[in-house]
mmCIF file of C-alpha atoms in Angstrom:
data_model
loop_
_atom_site.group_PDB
_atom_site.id
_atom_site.type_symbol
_atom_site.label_atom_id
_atom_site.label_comp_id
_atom_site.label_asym_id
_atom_site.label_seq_id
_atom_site.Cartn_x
_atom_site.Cartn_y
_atom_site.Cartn_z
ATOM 1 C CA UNK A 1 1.755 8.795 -15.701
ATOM 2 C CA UNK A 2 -0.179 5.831 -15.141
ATOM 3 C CA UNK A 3 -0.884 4.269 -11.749
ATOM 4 C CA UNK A 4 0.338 1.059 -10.657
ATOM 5 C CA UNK A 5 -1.483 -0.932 -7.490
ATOM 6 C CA UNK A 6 1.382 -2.494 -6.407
ATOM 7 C CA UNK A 7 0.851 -4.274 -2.785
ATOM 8 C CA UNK A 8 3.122 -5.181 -0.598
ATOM 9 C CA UNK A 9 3.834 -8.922 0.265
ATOM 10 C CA UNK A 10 1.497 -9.845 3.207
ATOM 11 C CA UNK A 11 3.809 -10.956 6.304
ATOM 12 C CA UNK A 12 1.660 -12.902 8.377
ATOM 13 C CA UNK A 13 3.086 -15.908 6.685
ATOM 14 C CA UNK A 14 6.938 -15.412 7.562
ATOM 15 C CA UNK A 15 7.084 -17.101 10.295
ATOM 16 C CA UNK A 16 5.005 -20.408 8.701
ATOM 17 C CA UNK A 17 8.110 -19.687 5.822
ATOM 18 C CA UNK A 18 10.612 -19.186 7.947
ATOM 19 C CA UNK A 19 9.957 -22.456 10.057
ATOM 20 C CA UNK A 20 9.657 -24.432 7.044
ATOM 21 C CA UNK A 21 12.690 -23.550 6.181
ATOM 22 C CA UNK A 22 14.657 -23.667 9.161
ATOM 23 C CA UNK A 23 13.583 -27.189 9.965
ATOM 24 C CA UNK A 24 14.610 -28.681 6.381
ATOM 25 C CA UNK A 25 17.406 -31.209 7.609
ATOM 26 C CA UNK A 26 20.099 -29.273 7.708
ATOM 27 C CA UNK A 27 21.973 -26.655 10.127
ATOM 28 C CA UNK A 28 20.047 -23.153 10.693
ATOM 29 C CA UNK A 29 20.754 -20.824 7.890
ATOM 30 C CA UNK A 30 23.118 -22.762 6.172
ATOM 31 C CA UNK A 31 21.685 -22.900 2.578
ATOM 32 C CA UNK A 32 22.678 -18.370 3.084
ATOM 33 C CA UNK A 33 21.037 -16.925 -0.072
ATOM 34 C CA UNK A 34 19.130 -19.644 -0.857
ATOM 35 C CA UNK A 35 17.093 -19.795 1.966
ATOM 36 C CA UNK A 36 16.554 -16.074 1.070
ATOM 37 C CA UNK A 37 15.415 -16.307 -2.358
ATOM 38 C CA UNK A 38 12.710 -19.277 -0.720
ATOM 39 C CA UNK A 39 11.278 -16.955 1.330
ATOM 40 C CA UNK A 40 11.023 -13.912 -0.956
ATOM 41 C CA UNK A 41 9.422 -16.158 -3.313
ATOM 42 C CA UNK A 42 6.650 -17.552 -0.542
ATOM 43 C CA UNK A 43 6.081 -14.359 0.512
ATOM 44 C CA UNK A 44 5.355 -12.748 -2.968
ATOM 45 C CA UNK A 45 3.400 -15.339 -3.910
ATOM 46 C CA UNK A 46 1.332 -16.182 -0.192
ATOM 47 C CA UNK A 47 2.103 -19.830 -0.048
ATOM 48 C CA UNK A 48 4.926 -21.626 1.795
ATOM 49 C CA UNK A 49 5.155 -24.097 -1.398
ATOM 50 C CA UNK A 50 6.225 -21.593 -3.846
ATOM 51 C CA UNK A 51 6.655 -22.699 -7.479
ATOM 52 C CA UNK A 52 8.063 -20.173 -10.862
ATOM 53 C CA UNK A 53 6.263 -21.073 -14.375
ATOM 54 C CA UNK A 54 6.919 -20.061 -17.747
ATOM 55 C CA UNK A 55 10.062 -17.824 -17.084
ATOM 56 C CA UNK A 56 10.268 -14.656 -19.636
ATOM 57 C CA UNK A 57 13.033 -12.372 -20.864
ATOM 58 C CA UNK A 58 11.744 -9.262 -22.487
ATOM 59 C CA UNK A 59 14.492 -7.424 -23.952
ATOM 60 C CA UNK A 60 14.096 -3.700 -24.626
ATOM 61 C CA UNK A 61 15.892 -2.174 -28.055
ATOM 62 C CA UNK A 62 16.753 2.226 -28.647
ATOM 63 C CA UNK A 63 19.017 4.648 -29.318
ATOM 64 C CA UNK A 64 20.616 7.608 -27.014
ATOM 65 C CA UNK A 65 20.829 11.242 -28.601
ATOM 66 C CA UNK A 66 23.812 11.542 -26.157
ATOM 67 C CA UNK A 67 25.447 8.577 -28.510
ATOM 68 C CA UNK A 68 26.824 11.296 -30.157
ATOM 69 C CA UNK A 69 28.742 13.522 -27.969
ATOM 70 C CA UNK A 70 31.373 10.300 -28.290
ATOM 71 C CA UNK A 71 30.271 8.675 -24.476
ATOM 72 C CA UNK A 72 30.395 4.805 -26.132
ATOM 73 C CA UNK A 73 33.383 3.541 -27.923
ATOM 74 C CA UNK A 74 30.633 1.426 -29.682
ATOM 75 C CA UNK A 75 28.786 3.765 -32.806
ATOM 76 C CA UNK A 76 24.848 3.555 -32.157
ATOM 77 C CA UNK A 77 24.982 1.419 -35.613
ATOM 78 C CA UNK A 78 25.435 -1.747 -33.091
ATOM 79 C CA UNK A 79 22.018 -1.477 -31.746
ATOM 80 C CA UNK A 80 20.230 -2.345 -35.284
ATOM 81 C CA UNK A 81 23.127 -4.770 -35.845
ATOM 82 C CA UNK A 82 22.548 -6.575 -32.670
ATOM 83 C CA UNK A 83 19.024 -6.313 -32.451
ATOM 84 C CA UNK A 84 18.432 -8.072 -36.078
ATOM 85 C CA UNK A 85 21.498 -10.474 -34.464
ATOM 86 C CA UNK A 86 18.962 -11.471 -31.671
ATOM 87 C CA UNK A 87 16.298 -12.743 -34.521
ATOM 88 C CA UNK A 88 18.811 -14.928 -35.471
ATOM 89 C CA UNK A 89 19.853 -16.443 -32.402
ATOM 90 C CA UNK A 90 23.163 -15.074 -32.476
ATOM 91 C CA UNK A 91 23.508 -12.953 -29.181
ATOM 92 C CA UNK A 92 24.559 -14.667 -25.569
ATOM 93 C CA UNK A 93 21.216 -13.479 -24.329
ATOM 94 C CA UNK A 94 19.764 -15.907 -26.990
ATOM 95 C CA UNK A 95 22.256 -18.937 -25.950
ATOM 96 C CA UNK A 96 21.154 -18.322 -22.159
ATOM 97 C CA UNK A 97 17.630 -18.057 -23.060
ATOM 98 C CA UNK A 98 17.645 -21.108 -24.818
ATOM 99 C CA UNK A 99 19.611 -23.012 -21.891
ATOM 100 C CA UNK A 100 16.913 -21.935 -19.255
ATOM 101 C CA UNK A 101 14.056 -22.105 -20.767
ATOM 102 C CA UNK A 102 13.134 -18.442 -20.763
ATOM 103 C CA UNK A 103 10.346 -17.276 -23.738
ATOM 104 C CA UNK A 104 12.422 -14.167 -25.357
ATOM 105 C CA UNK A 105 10.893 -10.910 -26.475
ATOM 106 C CA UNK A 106 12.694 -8.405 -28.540
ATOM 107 C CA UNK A 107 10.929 -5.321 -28.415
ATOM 108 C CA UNK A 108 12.095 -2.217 -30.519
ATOM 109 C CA UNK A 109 11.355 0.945 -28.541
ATOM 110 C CA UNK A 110 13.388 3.207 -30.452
ATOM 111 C CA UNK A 111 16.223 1.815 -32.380
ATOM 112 C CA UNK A 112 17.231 4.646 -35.282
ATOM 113 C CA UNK A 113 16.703 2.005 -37.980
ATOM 114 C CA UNK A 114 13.981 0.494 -40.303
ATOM 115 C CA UNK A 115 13.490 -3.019 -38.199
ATOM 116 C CA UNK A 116 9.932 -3.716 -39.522
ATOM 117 C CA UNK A 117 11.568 -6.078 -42.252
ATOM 118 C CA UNK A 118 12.259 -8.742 -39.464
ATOM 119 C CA UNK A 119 9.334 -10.317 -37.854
ATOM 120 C CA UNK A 120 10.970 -11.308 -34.910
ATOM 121 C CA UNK A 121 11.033 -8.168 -33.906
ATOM 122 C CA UNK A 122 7.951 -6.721 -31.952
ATOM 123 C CA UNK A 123 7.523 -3.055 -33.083
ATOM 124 C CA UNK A 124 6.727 -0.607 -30.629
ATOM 125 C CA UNK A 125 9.122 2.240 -31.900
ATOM 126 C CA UNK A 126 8.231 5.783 -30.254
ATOM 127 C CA UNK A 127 10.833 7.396 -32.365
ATOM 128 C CA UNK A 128 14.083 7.014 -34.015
ATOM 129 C CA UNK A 129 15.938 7.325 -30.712
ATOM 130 C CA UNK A 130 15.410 9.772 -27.864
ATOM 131 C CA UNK A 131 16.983 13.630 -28.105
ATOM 132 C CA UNK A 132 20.743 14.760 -27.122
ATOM 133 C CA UNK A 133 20.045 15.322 -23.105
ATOM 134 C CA UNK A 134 23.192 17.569 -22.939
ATOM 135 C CA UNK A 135 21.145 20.234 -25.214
ATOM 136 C CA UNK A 136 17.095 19.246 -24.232
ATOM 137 C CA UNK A 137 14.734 16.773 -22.507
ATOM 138 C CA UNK A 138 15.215 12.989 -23.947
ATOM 139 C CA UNK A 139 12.067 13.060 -24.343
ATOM 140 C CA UNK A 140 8.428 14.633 -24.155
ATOM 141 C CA UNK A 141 6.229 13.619 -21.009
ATOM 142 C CA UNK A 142 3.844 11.984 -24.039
ATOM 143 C CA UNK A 143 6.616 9.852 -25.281
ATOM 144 C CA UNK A 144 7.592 8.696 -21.590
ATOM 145 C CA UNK A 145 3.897 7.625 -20.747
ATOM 146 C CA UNK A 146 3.895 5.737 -24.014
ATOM 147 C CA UNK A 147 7.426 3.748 -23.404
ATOM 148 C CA UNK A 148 5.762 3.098 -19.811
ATOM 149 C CA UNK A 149 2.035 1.919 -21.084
ATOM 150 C CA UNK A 150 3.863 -0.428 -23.543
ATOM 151 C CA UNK A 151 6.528 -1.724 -21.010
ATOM 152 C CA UNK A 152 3.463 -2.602 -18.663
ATOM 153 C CA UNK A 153 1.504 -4.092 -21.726
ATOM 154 C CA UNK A 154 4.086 -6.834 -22.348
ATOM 155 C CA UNK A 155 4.398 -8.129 -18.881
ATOM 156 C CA UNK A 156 0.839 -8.353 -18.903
ATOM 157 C CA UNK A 157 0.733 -10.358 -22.280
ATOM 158 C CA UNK A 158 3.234 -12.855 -20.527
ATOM 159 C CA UNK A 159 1.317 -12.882 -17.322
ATOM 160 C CA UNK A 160 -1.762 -14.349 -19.333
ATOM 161 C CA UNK A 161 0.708 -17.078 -20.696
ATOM 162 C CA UNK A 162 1.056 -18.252 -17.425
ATOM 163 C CA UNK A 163 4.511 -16.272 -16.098
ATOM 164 C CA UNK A 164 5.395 -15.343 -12.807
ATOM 165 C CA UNK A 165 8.636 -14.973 -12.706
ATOM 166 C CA UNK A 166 10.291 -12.405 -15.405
ATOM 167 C CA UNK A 167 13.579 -10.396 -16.276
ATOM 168 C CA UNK A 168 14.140 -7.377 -18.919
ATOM 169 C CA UNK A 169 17.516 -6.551 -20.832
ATOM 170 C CA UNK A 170 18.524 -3.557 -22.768
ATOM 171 C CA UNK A 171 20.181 -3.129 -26.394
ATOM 172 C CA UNK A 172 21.304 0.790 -26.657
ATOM 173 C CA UNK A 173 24.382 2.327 -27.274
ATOM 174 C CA UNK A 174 25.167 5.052 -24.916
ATOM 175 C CA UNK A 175 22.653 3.875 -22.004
ATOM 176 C CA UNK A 176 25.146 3.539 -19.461
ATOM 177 C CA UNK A 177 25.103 7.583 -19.666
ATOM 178 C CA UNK A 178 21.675 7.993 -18.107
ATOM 179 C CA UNK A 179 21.909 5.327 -15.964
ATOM 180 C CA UNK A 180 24.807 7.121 -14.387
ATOM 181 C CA UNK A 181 22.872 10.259 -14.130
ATOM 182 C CA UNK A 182 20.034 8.277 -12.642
ATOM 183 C CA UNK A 183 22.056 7.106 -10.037
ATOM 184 C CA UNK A 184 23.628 10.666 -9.398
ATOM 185 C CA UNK A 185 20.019 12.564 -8.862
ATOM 186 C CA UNK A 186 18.531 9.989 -7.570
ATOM 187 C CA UNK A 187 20.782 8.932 -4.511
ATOM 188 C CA UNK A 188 22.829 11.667 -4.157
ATOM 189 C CA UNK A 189 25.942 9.905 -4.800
ATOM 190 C CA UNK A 190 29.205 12.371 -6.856
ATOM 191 C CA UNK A 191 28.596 12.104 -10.796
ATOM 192 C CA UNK A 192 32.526 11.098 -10.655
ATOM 193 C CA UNK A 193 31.601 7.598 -9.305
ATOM 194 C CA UNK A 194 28.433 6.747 -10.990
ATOM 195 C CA UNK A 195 30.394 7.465 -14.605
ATOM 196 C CA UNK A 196 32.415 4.247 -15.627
ATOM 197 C CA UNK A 197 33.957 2.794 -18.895
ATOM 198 C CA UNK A 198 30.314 1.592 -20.222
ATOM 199 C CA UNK A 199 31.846 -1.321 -23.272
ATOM 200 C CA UNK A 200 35.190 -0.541 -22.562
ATOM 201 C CA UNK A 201 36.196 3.107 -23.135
ATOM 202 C CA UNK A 202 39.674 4.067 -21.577
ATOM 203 C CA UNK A 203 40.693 6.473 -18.876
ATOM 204 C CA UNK A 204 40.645 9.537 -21.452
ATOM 205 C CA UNK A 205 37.751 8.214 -22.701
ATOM 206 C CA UNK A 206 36.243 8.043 -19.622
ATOM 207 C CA UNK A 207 36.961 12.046 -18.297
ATOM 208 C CA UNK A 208 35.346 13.022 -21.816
ATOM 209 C CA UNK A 209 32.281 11.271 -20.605
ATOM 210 C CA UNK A 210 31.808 12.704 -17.373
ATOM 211 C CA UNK A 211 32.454 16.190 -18.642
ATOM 212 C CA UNK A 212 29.972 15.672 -21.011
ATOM 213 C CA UNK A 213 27.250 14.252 -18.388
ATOM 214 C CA UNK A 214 28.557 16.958 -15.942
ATOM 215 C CA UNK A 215 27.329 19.755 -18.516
ATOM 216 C CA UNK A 216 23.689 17.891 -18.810
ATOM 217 C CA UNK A 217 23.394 17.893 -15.150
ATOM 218 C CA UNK A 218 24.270 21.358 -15.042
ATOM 219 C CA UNK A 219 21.553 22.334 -17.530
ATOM 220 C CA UNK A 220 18.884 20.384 -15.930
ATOM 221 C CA UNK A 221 20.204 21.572 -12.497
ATOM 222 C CA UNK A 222 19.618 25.272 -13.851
ATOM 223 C CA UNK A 223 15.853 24.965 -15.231
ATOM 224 C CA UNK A 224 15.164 23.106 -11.479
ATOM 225 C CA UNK A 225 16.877 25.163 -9.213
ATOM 226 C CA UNK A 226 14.947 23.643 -6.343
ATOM 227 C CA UNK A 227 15.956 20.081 -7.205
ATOM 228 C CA UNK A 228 17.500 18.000 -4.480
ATOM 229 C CA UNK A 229 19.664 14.997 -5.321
ATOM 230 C CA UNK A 230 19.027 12.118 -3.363
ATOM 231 C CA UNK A 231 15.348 13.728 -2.088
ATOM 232 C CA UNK A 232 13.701 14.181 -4.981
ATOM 233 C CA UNK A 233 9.839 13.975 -4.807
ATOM 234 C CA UNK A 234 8.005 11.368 -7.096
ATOM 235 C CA UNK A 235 7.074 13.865 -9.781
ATOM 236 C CA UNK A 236 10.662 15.224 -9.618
ATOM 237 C CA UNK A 237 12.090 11.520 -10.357
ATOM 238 C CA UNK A 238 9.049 11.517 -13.142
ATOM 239 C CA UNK A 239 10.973 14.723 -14.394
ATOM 240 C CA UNK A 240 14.528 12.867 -14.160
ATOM 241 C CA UNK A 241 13.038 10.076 -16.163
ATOM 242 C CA UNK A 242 11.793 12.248 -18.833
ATOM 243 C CA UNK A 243 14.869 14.114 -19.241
ATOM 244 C CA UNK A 244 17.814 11.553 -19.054
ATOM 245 C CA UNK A 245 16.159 8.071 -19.742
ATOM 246 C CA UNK A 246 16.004 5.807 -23.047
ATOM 247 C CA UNK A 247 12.663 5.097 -24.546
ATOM 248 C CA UNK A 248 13.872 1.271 -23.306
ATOM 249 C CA UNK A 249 14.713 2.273 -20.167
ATOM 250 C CA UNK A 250 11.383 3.857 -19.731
ATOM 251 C CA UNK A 251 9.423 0.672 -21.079
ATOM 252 C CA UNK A 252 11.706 -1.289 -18.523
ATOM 253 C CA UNK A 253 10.170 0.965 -15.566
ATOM 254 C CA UNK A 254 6.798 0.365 -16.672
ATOM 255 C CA UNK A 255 7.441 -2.923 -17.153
ATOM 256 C CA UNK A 256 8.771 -3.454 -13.373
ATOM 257 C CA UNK A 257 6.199 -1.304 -12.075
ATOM 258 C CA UNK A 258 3.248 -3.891 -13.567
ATOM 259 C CA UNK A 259 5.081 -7.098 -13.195
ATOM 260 C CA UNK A 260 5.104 -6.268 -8.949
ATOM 261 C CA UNK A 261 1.621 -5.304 -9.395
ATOM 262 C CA UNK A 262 1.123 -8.885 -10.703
ATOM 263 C CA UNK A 263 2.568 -10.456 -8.153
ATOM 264 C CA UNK A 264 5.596 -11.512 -10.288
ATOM 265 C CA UNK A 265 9.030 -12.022 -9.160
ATOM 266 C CA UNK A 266 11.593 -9.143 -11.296
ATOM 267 C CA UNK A 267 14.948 -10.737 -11.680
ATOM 268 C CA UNK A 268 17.258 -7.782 -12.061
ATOM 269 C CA UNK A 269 20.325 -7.665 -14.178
ATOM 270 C CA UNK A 270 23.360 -5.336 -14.084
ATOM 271 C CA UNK A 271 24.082 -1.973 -13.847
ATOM 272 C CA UNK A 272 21.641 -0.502 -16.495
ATOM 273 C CA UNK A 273 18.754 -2.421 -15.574
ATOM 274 C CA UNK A 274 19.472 -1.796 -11.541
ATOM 275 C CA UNK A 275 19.267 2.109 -12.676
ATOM 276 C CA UNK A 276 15.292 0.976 -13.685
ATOM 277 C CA UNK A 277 15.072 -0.557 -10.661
ATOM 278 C CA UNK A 278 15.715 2.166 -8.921
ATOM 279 C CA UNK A 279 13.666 4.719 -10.818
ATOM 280 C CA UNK A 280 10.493 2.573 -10.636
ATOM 281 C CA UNK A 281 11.317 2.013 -6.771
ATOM 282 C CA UNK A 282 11.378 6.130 -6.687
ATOM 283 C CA UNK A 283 7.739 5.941 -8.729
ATOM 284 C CA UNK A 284 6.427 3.111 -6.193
ATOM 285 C CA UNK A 285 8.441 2.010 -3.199
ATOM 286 C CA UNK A 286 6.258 -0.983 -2.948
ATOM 287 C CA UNK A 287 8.411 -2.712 -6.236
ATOM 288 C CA UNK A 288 11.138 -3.266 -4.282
ATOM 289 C CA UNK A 289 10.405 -6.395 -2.431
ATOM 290 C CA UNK A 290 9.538 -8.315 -5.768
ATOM 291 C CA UNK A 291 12.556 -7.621 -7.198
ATOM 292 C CA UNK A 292 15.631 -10.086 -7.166
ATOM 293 C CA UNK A 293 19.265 -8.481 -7.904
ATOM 294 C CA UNK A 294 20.979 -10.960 -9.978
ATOM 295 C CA UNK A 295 24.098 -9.627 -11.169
ATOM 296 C CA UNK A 296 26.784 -7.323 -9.276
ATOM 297 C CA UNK A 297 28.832 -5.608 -12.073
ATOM 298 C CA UNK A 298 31.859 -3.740 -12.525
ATOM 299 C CA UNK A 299 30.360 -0.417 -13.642
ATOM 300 C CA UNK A 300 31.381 2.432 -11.344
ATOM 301 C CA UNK A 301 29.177 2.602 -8.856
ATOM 302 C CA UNK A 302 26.998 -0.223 -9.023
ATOM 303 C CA UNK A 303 27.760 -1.793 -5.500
ATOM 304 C CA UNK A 304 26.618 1.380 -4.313
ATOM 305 C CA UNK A 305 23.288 1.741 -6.343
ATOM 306 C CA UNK A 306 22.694 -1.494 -4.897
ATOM 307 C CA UNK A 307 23.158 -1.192 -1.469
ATOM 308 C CA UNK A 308 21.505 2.485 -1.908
ATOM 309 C CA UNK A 309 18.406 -0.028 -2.418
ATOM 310 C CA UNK A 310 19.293 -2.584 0.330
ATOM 311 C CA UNK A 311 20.394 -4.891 -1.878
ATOM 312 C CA UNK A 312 23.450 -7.004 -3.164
ATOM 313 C CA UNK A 313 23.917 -9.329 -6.505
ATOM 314 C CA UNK A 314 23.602 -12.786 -6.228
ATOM 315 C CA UNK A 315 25.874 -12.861 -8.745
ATOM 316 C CA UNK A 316 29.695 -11.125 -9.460
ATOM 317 C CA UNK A 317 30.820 -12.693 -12.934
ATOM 318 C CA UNK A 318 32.206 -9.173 -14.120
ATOM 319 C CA UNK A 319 29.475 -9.095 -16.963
ATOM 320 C CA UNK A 320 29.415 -5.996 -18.928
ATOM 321 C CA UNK A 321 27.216 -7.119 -21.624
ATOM 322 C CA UNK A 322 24.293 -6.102 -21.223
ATOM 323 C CA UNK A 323 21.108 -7.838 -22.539
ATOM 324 C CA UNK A 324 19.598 -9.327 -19.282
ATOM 325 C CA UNK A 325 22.539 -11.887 -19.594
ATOM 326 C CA UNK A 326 23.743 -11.549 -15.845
ATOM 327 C CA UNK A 327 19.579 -12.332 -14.725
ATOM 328 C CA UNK A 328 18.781 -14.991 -16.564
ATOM 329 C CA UNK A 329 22.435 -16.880 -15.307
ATOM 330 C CA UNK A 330 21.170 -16.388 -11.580
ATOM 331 C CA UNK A 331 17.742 -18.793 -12.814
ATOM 332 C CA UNK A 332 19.433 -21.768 -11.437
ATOM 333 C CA UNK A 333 19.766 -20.552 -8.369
ATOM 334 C CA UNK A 334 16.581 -19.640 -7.943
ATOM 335 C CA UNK A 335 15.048 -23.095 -9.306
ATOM 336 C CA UNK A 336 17.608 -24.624 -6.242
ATOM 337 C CA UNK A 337 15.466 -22.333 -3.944
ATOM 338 C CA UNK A 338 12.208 -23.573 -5.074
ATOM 339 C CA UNK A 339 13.447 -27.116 -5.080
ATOM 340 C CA UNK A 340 14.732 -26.560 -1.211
ATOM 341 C CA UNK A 341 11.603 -26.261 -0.165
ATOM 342 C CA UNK A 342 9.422 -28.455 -1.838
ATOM 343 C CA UNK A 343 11.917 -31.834 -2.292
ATOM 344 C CA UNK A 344 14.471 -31.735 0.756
ATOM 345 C CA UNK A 345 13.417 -33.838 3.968
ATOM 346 C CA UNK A 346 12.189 -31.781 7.218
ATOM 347 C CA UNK A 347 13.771 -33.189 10.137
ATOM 348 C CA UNK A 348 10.966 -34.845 11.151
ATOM 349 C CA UNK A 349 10.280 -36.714 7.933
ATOM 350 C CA UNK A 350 14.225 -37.973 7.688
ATOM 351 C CA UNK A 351 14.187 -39.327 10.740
ATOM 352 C CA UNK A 352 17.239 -36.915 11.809
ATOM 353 C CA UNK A 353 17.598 -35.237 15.258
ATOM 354 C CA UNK A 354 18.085 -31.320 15.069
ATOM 355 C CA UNK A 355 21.415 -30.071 15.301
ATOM 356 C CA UNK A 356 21.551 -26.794 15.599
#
C-alpha cells in the first residue's frame, strides 16, 4: 500500500492560539465548539490567523457484491440512477454544494453500469462493483491499492487549485454493510450494534442483515484465526479493508490519508464516511487531528464509532442520506470559526475590561 507522510500539527503554537482566542471580547470559552474548530484550524495550518480557500466535495460512486444477499431495501440500480442524477444537479448534495460554494467531483469507482456516456462523470471505474464478501474477499490487494492511489490523486488535483479544506461523500447501495463490519473488527464493539436500518429497512429487515454480516465475519474470522477485534495490527486493518470495503470506500481512505498529508482540514460526514475515518486512522494515526466530524447520525452505532475516535458531531440533524450532505451543512460553522478570529475585537482593541 502506498505510504502517506502525514505529520502531526506542531504544538508550540497553542498557547499563542489559545490566548488569541481567549482574549476575543467575550467570556472564557463561551463561543464552546467554535472556539474549537479555531484552534484545530490554526494548528493544522501553523498560523494563529487561519483562513479555508476553495472548499471541495469529492463524492465517491460503486456497487457492493453483498447488495445482493437483500441488506438494502434500495436495489443497487439507484447508484447509476443517482449518480447520472448528480450530473444534473438533481441530488441534495448538489443543492448544498451549490449553497456553499463547494467545487463538486463525482467520481465513479465502481458503479455496475456504463457511465462513460455522461461527462460529468470522472471515470475511474476498477470494476463493475466489488465481490459478495459473505462468499470471498471484496476485493484483490491490486484493486485496493488502485481505489487508494486514485482517492489520493484527486485531493491532490484540488490541492493544486488552491483547497485546503475538503469533504468526500459516498453513492453505493449496500455500504452501510461494511461500514458496520468496519466498526465491529476494528473497535471491538458486538456486530449487533454496529448493524442498523441503512435507508430504512425494518426490524425483520434488519435481523436478515446482521445474520447475513454475522456469516461474513465468521468466514473471515476462520481464514484469520489469530485476528483480534479491536487490536488489529496495521496490515491486519489493510486485510479488513481488502475484504469488506467498497472500491469508494477505499478511494475515500486514500483520499483522507493524502489530504492530512497536505495539511488540509477533512470534514467528515456520517456514519459511512466516519467508518473511512476510522480505517485510515488504523493505516496512520497521525489523520486524526485534521479531521473534523460534522455530522452525528442515527445509524446504530455511530455515537460510539465516534467517541471510539475521541470525537463527537458537530452536527445531529438525523441525516441518513448519504452523499457528504451532513459535512458540507457543518461549512458555516466553520466559516463562523475563521471569522472569530480574524474580525471580532480583542479586549484590548474594544476598549472592554475582562470579565471573566
Amino acid at each position: 500500500m502506498r505510504h502517506f507522510d502525514i505529520q502531526v500539527p506542531d504544538e508550540a503554537l497553542r498557547p499563542a492560539l489559545q490566548t488569541k482566542i481567549d482574549n476575543l471580547n467575550k467570556p472564557k470559552g463561551s463561543l464552546g465548539r467554535l472556539e474549537e474548530l479555531a484552534l484545530q484550524a490554526g494548528l493544522i495550518q501553523h498560523t494563529t490567523e487561519p483562513s479555508l480557500h476553495r472548499p471541495c466535495h469529492i463524492l465517491f460512486g460503486a456497487d457492493h457484491g453483498i447488495e445482493r444477499e437483500g441488506v438494502s431495501i434500495s436495489p443497487r440500480d439507484i447508484t447509476w440512477q443517482q449518480m447520472i442524477n448528480f450530473t444534473r444537479g438533481g441530488g441534495g448534495i448538489n443543492m448544498f454544494c451549490n449553497q456553499h460554494g463547494f467545487k463538486l467531483l463525482i467520481v465513479d469507482m465502481g458503479v455496475d453500469y456504463d457511465l462513460m456516456p455522461y461527462p460529468g462523470i470522472i471515470n475511474r471505474k476498477v470494476a463493475a462493483g466489488t465481490r459478495n464478501f459473505l462468499h470471498e474477499a471484496a476485493m484483490s490487494m491490486e484493486e485496493m491499492d488502485q481505489c487508494i492511489d486514485t482517492g489520493a490523486r484527486l485531493v491532490t488535483e484540488c490541492h493544486d487549485m488552491g483547497c485546503n479544506v475538503i469533504s468526500f461523500g459516498e453513492m453505493g447501495i449496500g455500504n452501510t454493510s461494511p461500514s458496520s463490519i468496519w466498526m465491529h473488527l476494528l473497535q471491538d464493539i458486538p456486530l449487533s450494534t454496529c448493524v442498523g436500518a441503512g435507508a430504512g429497512l425494518d426490524d425483520d429487515g434488519i435481523r436478515h442483515k446482521r445474520h447475513v454480516l454475522e456469516q461474513a465475519v465468521a468466514r473471515f474470522r476462520s481464514e484469520y484465526p489469530a485476528f483480534r477485534p479491536g487490536r488489529a495490527t496495521t496490515e491486519e486493518c489493510t486485510e479488513v479493508l481488502r475484504q469488506f470495503g467498497g472500491f469508494e470506500m477505499a478511494a475515500a481512505v486514500g483520499a483522507m490519508l493524502r489530504a492530512a498529508e497536505l495539511r488540509m482540514m477533512i470534514l467528515v460526514d456520517g456514519f459511512i464516511m466516519s467508518a473511512c475515518m476510522l480505517m485510515a486512522s488504523r493505516l496512520n494515526d497521525a489523520v486524526l487531528p485534521y479531521a473534523v466530524f460534522c455530522h452525528e447520525g442515527d445509524e446504530a452505532g455511530h455515537r460510539l464509532m465516534l467517541q471510539g475516535m475521541g470525537a463527537h458531531g458537530l452536527l445531529q440533524l438525523r441525516l441518513r442520506l448519504g452523499e457528504g450532505t451532513g459535512a458540507v451543512c457543518a461549512w458555516p460553522l466553520l466559516q463562523s470559526a475563521m471569522h472569530m478570529l480574524s474580525d471580532m475585537n480583542s479586549f484590548d482593541g474594544a476598549n472592554i475590561t475582562k470579565y471573566f
